[in-house]
C-alpha positions as a Markdown table, in Angstrom:
| # | Residue | x | y | z |
|---|---|---|---|---|
| 1 | Met | -25.2 | 45.2 | -6.7 |
| 2 | Asn | -26.5 | 42.8 | -9.3 |
| 3 | Arg | -24.3 | 42.1 | -12.3 |
| 4 | Ile | -25.2 | 41.1 | -15.9 |
| 5 | Gly | -22.7 | 39.8 | -18.5 |
| 6 | Ile | -23.6 | 40.2 | -22.2 |
| 7 | Ile | -21.6 | 38.7 | -25.1 |
| 8 | Gly | -22.2 | 39.8 | -28.7 |
| 9 | Ala | -20.6 | 38.2 | -31.8 |
| 10 | Met | -20.5 | 41.5 | -33.8 |
| 11 | Gln | -19.9 | 45.1 | -32.9 |
| 12 | Ile | -23.3 | 46.1 | -34.3 |
| 13 | Glu | -24.9 | 43.8 | -31.8 |
| 14 | Ile | -23.4 | 45.6 | -28.8 |
| 15 | Asp | -23.4 | 49.2 | -30.1 |
| 16 | Leu | -26.9 | 50.1 | -29.0 |
| 17 | Leu | -26.2 | 48.6 | -25.5 |
| 18 | Leu | -22.9 | 50.6 | -25.2 |
| 19 | Lys | -24.8 | 53.8 | -26.0 |
| 20 | Lys | -27.0 | 53.3 | -23.0 |
| 21 | Leu | -24.2 | 52.1 | -20.7 |
| 22 | Val | -22.4 | 54.5 | -18.4 |
| 23 | Ile | -18.9 | 53.1 | -19.1 |
| 24 | Gln | -16.6 | 53.1 | -16.1 |
| 25 | Glu | -13.8 | 50.9 | -17.5 |
| 26 | Glu | -12.6 | 49.4 | -20.7 |
| 27 | Gln | -10.2 | 46.4 | -20.9 |
| 28 | Thr | -8.9 | 44.1 | -23.6 |
| 29 | Ile | -8.4 | 40.5 | -22.5 |
| 30 | Ala | -7.3 | 37.7 | -24.9 |
| 31 | Gly | -7.9 | 40.2 | -27.8 |
| 32 | Met | -11.6 | 40.8 | -26.8 |
| 33 | Pro | -12.8 | 44.2 | -25.6 |
| 34 | Phe | -14.6 | 44.3 | -22.3 |
| 35 | Tyr | -16.8 | 47.3 | -21.3 |
| 36 | Ile | -17.7 | 47.6 | -17.6 |
| 37 | Gly | -20.3 | 50.1 | -16.6 |
| 38 | Glu | -23.7 | 50.7 | -15.1 |
| 39 | Phe | -27.2 | 50.7 | -16.4 |
| 40 | Met | -30.2 | 51.6 | -14.2 |
| 41 | Gly | -28.3 | 50.6 | -11.0 |
| 42 | Thr | -27.0 | 47.3 | -12.4 |
| 43 | Glu | -23.4 | 46.6 | -13.2 |
| 44 | Val | -23.1 | 45.4 | -16.8 |
| 45 | Ile | -20.1 | 43.8 | -18.5 |
| 46 | Ile | -20.3 | 43.7 | -22.3 |
| 47 | Thr | -17.9 | 42.0 | -24.7 |
| 48 | Arg | -17.6 | 41.2 | -28.4 |
| 49 | Ser | -16.3 | 37.7 | -29.1 |
| 50 | Gly | -16.3 | 37.6 | -32.9 |
| 51 | Val | -18.3 | 35.4 | -35.2 |
| 52 | Gly | -17.9 | 31.7 | -34.9 |
| 53 | Lys | -15.8 | 31.7 | -31.7 |
């Protein structure tokens, strides 16, 4: 399976993507949320890093 990683600085940047993602797992690592799921047969990992980091 292919895998794509997406990093957004602000929650508003990732909200639309999260609505389309079939979320299978959520983790917090180093204070950042990671959402792991699937979209159209592709594994997608989305995180929010915060502005200026």
